[in-house]
Coordinates of N, CA and C and ligand atoms in Angstrom, one line a residue:
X239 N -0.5 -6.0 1.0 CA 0.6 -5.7 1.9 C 1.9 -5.6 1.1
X240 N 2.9 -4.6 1.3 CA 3.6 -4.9 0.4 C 4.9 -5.6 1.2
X241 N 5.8 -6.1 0.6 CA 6.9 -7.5 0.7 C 8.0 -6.6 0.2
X242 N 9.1 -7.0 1.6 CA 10.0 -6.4 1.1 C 10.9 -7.6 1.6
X243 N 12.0 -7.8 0.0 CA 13.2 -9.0 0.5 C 14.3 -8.4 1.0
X244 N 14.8 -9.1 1.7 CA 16.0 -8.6 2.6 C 17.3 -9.5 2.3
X245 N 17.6 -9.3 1.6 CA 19.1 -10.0 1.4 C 20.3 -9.5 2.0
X246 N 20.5 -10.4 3.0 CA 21.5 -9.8 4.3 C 22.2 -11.0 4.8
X247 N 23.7 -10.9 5.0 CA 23.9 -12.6 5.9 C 24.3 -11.7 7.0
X248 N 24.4 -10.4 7.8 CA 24.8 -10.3 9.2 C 23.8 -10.4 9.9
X249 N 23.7 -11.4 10.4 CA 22.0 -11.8 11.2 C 22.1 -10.5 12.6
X250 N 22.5 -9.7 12.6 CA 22.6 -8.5 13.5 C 21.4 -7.1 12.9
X251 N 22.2 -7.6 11.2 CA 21.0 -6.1 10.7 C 19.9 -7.2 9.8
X252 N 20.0 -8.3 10.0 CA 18.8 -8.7 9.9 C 17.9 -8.6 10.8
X253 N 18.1 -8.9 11.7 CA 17.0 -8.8 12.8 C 16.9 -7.1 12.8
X254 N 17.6 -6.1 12.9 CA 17.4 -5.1 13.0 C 16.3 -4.5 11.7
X255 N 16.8 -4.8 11.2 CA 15.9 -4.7 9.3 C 14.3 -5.4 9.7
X256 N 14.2 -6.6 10.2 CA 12.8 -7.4 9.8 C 12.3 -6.7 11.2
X257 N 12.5 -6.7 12.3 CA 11.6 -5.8 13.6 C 11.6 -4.2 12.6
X258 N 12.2 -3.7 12.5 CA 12.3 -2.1 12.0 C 11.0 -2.1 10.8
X259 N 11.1 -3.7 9.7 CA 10.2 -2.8 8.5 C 8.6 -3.6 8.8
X260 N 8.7 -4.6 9.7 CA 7.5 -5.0 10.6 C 6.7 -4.4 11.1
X261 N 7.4 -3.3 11.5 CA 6.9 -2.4 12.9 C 5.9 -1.4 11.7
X262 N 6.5 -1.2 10.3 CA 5.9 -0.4 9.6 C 4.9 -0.6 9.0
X263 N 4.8 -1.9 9.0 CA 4.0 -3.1 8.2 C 4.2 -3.3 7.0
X264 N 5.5 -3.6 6.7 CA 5.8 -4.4 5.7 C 6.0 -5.9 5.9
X265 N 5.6 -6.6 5.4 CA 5.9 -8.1 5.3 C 7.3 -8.4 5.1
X266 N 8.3 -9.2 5.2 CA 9.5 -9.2 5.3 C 9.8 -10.7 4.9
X267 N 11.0 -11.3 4.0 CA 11.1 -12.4 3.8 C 12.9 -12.3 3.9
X268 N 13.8 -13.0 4.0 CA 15.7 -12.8 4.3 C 15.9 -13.9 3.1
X269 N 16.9 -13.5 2.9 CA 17.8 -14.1 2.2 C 19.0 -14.1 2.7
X270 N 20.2 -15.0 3.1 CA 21.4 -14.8 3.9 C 22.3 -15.6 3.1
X271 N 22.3 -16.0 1.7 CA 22.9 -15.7 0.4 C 22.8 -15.0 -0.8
X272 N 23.6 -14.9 -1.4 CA 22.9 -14.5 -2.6 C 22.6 -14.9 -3.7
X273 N 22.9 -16.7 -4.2 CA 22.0 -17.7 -4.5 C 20.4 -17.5 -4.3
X274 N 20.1 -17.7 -2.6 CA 18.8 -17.6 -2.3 C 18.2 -16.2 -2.7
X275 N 18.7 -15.1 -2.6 CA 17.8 -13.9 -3.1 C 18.0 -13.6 -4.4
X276 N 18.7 -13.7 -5.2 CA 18.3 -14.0 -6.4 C 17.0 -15.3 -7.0
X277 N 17.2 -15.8 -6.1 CA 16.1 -17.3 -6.4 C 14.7 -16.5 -5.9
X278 N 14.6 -15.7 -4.7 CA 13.9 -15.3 -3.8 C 13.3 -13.9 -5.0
X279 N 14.2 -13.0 -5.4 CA 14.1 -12.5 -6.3 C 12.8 -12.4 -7.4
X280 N 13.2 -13.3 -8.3 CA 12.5 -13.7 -9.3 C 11.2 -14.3 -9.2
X281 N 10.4 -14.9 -7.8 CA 9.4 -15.2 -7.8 C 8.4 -14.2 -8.1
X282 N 8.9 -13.0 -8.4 CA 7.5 -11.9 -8.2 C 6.7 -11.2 -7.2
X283 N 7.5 -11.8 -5.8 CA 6.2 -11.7 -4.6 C 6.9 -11.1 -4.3
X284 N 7.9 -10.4 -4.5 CA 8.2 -9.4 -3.9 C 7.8 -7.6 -4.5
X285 N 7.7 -6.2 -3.4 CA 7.9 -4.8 -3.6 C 8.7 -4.2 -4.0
X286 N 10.0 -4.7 -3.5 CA 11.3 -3.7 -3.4 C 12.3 -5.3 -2.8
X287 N 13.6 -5.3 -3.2 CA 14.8 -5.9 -2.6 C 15.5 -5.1 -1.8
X288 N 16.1 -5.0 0.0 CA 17.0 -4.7 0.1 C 18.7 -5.5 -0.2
X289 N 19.5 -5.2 -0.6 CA 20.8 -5.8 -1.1 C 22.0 -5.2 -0.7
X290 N 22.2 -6.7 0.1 CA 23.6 -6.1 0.7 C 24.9 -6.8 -0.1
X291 N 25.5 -6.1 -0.8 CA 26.6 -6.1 -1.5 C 27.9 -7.3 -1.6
X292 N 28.1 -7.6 0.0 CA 29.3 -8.6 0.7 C 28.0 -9.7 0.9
X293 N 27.8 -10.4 0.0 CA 27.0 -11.8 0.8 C 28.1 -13.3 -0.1
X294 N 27.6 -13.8 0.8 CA 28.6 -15.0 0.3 C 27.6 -16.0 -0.6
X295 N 28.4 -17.0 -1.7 CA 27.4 -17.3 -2.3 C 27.5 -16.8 -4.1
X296 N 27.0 -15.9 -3.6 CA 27.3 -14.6 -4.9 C 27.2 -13.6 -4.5
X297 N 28.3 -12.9 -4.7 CA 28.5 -11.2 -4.8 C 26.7 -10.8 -5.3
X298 N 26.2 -9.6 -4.3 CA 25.3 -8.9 -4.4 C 25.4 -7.8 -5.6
X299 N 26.0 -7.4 -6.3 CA 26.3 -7.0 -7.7 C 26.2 -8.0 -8.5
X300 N 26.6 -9.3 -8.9 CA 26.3 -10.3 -9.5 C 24.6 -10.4 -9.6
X301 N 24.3 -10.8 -7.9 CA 23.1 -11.2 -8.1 C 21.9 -9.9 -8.9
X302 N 22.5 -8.5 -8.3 CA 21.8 -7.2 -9.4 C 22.1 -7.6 -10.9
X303 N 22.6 -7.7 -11.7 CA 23.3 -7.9 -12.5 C 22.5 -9.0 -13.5
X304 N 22.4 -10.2 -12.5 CA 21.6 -11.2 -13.3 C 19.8 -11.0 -13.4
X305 N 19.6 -10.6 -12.4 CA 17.9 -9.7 -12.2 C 17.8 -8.9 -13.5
X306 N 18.8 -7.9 -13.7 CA 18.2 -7.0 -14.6 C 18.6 -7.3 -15.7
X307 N 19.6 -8.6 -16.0 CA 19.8 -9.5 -17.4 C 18.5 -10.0 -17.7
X308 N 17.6 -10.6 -16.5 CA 16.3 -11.1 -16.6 C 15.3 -10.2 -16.8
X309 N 15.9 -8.8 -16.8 CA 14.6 -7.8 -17.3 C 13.6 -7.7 -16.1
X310 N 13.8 -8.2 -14.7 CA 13.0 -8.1 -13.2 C 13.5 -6.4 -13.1
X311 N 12.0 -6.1 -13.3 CA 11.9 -4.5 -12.6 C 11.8 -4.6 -11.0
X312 N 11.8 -5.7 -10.1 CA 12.0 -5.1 -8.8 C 12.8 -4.1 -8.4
X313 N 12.4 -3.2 -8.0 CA 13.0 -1.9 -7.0 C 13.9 -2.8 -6.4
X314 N 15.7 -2.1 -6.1 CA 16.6 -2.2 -5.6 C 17.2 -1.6 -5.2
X315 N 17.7 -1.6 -3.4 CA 18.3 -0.3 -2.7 C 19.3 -1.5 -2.7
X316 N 20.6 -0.7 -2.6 CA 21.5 -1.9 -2.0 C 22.3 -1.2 -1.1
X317 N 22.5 -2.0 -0.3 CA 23.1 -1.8 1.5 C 24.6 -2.2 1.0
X318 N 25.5 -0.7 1.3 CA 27.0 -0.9 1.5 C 27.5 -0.6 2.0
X319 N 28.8 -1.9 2.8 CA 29.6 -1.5 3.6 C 30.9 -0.6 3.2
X320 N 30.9 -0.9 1.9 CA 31.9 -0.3 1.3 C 32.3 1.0 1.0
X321 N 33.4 1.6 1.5 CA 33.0 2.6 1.3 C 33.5 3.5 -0.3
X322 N 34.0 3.1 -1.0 CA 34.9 3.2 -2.3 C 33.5 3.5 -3.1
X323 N 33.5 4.9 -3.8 CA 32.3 5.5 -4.4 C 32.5 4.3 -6.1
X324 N 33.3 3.4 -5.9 CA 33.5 3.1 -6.9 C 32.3 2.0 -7.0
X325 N 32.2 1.6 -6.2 CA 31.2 0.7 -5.8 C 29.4 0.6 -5.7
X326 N 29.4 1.9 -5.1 CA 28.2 2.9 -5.7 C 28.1 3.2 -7.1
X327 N 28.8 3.5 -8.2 CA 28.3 3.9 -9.3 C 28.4 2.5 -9.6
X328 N 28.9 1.6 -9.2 CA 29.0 0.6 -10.3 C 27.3 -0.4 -9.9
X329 N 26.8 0.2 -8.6 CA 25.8 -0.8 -8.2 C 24.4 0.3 -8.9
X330 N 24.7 1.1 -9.4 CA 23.4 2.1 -9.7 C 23.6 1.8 -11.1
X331 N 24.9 1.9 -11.8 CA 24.5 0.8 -13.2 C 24.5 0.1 -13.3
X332 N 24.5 -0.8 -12.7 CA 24.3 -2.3 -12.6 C 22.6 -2.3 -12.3
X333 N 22.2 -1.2 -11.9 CA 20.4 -1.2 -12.0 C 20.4 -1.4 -10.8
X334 N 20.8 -1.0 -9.5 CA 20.2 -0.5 -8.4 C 19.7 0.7 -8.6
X335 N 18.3 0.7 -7.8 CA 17.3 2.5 -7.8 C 18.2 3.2 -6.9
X336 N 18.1 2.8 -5.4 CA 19.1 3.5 -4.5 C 19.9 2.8 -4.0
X337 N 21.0 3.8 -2.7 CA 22.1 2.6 -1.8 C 22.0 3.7 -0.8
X338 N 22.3 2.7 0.1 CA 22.0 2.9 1.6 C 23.5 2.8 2.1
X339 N 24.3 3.7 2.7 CA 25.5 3.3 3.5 C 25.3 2.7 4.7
X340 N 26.5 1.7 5.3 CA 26.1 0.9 6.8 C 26.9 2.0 7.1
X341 N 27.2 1.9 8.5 CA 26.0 1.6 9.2 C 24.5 3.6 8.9
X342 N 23.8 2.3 8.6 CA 22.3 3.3 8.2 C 21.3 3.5 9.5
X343 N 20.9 4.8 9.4 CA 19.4 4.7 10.9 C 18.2 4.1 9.9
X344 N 17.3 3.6 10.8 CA 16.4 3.2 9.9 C 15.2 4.1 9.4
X345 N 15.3 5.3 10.4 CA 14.3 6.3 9.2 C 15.0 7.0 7.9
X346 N 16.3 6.4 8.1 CA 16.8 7.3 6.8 C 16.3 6.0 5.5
X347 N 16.6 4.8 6.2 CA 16.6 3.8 4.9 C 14.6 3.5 4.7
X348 N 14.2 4.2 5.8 CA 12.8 3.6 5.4 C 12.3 5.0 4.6
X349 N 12.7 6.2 4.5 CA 12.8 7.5 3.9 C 12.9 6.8 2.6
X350 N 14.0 5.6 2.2 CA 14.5 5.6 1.0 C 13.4 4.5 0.3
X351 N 12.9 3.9 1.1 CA 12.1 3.0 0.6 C 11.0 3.2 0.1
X352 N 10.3 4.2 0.9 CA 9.2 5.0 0.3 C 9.1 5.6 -0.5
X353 N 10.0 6.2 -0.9 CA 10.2 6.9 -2.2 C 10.4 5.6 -3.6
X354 N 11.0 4.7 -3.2 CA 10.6 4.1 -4.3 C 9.6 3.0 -4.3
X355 N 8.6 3.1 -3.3 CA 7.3 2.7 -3.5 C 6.3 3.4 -4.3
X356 N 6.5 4.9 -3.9 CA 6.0 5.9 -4.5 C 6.1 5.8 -6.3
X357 N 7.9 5.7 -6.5 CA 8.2 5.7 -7.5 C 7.3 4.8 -8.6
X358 N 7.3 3.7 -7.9 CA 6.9 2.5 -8.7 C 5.3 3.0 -9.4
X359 N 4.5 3.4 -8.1 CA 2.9 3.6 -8.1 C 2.9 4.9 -9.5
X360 N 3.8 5.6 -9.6 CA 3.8 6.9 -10.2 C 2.7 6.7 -11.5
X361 N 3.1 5.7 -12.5 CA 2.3 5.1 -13.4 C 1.0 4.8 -13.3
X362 N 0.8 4.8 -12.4 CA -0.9 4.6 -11.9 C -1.5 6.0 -12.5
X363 N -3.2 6.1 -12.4 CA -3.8 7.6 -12.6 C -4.2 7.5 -10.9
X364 N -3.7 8.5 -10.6 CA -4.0 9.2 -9.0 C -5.2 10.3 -8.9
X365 N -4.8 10.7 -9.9 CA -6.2 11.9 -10.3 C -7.0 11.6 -11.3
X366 N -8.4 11.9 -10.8 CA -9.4 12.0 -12.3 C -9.3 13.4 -12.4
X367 N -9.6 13.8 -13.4 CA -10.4 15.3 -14.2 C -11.1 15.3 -14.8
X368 N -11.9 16.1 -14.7 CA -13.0 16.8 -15.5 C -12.9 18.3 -15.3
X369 N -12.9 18.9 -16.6 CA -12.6 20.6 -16.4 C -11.8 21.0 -15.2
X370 N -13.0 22.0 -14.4 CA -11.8 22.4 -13.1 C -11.9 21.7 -11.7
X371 N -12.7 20.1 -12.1 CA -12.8 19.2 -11.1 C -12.1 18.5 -11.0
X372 N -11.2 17.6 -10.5 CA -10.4 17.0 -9.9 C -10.3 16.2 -8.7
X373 N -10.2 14.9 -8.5 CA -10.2 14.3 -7.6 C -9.2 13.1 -7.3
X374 N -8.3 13.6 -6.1 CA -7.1 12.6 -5.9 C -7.4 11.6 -5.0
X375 N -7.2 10.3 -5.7 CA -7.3 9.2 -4.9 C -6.9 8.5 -3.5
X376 N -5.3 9.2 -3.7 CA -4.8 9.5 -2.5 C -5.0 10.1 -1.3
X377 N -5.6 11.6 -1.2 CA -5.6 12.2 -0.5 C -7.8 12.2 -0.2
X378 N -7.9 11.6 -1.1 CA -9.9 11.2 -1.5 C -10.1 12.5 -1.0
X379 N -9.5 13.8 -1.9 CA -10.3 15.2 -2.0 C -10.7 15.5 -3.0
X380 N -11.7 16.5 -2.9 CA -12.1 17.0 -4.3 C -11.4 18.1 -4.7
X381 N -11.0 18.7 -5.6 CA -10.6 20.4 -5.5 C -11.5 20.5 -7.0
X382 N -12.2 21.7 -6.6 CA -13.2 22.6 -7.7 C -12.3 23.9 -7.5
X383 N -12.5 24.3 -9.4 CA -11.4 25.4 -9.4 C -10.7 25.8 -8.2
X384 N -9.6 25.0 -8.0 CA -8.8 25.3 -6.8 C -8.8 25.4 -5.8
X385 N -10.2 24.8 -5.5 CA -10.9 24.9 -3.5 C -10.4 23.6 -3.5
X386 N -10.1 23.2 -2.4 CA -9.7 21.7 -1.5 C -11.2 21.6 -0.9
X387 N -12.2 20.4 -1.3 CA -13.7 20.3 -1.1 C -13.3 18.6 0.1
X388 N -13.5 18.6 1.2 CA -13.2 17.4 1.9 C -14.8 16.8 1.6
X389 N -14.6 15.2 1.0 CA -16.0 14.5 1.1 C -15.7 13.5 1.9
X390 N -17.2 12.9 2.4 CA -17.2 11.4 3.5 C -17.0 10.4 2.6
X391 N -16.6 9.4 2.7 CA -16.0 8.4 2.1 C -17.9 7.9 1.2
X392 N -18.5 8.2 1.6 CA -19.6 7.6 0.6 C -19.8 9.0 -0.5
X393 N -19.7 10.1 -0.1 CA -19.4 11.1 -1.3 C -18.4 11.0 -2.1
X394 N -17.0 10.3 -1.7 CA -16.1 10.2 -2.4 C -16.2 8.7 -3.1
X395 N -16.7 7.6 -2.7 CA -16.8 7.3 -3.6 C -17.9 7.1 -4.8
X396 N -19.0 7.7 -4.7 CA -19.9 8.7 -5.5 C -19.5 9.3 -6.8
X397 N -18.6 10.3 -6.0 CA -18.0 11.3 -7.0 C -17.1 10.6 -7.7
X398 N -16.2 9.7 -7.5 CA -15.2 8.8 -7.9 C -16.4 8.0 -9.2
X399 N -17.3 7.3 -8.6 CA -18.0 6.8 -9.7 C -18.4 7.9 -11.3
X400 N -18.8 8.7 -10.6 CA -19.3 9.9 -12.1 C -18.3 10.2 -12.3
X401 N -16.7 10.8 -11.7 CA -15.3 10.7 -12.3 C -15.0 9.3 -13.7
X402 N -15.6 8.6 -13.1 CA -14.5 7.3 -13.9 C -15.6 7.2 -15.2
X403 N -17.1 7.5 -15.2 CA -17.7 7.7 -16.3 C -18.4 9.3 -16.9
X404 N -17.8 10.2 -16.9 CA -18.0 11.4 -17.4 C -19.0 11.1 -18.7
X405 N -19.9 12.1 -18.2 CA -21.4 12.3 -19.8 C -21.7 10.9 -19.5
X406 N -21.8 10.1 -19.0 CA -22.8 9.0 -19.1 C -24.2 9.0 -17.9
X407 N -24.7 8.3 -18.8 CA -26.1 8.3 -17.2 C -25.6 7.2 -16.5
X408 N -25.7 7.4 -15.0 CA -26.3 6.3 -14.3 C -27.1 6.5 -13.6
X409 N -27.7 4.9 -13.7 CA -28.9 4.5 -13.2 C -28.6 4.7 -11.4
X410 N -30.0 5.1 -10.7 CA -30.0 4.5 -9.9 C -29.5 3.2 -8.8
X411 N -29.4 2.5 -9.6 CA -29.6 0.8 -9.3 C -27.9 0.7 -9.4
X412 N -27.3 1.6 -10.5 CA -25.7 1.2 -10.8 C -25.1 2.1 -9.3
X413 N -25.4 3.2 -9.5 CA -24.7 4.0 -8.2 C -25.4 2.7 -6.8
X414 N -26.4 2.6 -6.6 CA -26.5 2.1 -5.7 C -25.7 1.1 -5.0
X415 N -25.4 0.1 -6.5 CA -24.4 -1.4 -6.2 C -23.5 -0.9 -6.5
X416 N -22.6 -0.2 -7.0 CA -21.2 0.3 -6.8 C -20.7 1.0 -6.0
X417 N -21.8 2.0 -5.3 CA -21.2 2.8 -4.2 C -21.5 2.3 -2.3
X418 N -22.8 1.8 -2.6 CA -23.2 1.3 -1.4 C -23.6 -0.5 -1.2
X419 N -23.3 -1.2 -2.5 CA -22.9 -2.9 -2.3 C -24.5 -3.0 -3.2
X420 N -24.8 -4.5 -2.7 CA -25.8 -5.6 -3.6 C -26.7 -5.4 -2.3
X421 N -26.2 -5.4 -1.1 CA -27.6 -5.3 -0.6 C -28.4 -4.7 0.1
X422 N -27.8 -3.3 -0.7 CA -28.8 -2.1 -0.2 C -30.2 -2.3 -0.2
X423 N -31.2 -2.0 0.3 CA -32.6 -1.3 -0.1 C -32.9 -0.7 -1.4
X424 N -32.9 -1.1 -2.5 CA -33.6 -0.9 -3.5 C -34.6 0.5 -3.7
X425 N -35.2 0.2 -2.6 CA -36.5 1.5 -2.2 C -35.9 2.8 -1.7
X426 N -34.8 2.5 -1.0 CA -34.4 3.3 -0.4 C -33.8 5.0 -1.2
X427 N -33.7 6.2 -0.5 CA -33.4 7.3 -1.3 C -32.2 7.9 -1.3
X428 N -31.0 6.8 -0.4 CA -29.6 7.5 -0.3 C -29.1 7.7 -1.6
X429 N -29.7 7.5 -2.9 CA -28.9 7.9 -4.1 C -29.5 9.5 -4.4
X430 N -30.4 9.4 -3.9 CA -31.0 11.2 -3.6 C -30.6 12.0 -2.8
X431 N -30.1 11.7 -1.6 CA -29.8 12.5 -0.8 C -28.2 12.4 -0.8
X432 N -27.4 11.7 -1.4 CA -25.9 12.1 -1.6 C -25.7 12.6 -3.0
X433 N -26.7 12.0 -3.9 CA -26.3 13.1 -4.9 C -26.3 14.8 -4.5
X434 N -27.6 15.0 -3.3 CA -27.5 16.5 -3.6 C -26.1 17.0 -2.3
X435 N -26.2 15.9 -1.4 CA -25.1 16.4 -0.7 C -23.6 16.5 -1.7
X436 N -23.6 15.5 -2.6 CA -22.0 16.3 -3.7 C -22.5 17.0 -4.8
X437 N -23.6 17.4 -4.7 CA -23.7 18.7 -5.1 C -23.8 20.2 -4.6
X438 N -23.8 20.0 -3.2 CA -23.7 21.1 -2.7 C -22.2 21.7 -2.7
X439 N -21.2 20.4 -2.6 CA -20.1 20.4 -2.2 C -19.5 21.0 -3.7
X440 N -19.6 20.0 -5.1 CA -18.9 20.3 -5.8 C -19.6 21.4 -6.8
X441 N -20.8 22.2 -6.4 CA -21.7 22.7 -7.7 C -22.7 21.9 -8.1
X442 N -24.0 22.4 -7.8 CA -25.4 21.7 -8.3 C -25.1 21.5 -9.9
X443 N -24.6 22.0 -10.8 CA -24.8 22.3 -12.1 C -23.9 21.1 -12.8
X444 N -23.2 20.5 -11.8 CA -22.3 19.5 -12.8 C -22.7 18.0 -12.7
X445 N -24.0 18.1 -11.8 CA -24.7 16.8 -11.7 C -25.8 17.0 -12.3
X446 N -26.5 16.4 -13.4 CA -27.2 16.8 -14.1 C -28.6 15.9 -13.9
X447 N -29.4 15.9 -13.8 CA -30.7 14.8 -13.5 C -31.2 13.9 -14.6
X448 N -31.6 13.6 -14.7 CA -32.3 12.6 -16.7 C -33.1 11.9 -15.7
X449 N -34.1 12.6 -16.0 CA -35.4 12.0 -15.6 C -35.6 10.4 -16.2
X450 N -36.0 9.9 -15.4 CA -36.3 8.5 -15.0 C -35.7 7.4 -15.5
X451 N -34.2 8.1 -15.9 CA -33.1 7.4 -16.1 C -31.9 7.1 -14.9
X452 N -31.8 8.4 -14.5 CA -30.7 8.3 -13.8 C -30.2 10.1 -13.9
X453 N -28.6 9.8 -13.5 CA -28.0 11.0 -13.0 C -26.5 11.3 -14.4
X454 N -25.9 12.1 -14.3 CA -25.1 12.3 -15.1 C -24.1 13.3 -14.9
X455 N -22.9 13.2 -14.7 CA -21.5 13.9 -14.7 C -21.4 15.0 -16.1
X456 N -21.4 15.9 -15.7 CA -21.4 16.5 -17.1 C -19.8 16.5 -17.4
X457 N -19.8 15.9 -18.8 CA -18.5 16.0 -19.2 C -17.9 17.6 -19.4
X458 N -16.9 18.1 -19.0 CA -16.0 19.2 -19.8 C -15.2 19.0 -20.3
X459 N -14.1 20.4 -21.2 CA -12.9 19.9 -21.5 C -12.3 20.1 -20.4
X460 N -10.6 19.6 -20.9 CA -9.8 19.7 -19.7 C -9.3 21.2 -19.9
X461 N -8.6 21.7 -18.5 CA -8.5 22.7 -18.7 C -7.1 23.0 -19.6
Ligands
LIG564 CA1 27.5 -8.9 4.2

């Protein structure tokens, strides 16, 4: 689940903030200094900080300021009342990602938050490839040269398996406990009958057989 800290002392847009990012299902934790979210900060458990600027305690810039002295990559939007653009540049080098003006709607600030969830994930691999095969984890499609191929969640994660080992054999027994658990049926032929169902889907020719070994991803180059 992801955690979002809320460093806020107007307990008006706090409560508005923790029902609003609740409702989205974010987990939510307050801070109503800025002592405490700096402290709250640095544990790790948090996704993203929202930061509101005017907190007593320590200035919400301070508390940015010492986070990213500590080299804490938490995502930072910071909430301002202020309106002096002087304040904005100084909180975006100071290592805020984004800023939110008050008074904010909350699809605009949850618009903002997603995006730097997104941000953060970007680093991940979202797609595998092989040649003109492709499969996004996100959207758990296949696209073959440029076709959008929809699979059932036990095709996709099938295909997902021969994605993440291209040119290798697997056994029966490995697809079986990776794709369908430890306590399948051993005897059973679902590793036959979904191989050919993602082969009808992505091309018979890229699943290759090896006799009384197992099955095989034919490696390509990339395109
Ligand atoms: Ca305030």
């Amino acid at each position: 689940m992801t955690r979002i800290l809320i460093a806020e002392d107007e307990p008006r847009i706090v409560r508005f903030l923790v029902k609003g990012l609740q409702a989205q299902g974010y987990a939510t934790a307050t801070a109503t200094d800025g002592v405490d979210a700096l402290h709250l900060a640095r544990t790790g458990d948090f996704d993203l900080m929202l930061l509101d600027l005017g907190l007593p305690g320590m200035d919400g810039l301070d508390v940015l300021a010492e986070l990213r002295n500590q080299k804490t990559v938490l995502p930072v939007i910071v909430l301002t009342a202020r309106t002096s653009t002087d304040d904005v540049v100084t909180g975006l080098d100071g290592g805020a990602n984004d800023y939110v003006r008050k008074p904010f709607r909350l699809a605009e600030l949850l618009a903002r938050i997603r995006l730097q969830l997104r941000t953060e994930q970007r680093a991940e691999e979202f797609v595998l490839h092989n040649g003109d095969l492709s499969l996004d984890l996100r959207t758990r499609q296949a696209h073959v040269a440029g076709r959008t191929i929809d699979l059932s969640s036990r095709e996709f994660a099938l295909a997902e398996m021969f994605m993440r080992h291209p040119g290798q054999v697997l056994s029966r027994e490995q697809l079986l406990s990776n794709v369908w658990g430890y306590d399948y049926d051993p005897m059973s032929n679902v590793v036959e009958v979904y191989v050919r169902y993602l082969r009808n889907k992505i091309g018979p020719e890229r699943i290759s057989t090896v006799r009384g070994a197992g099955y095989r991803l034919v490696r390509e180059a990339d395109e």
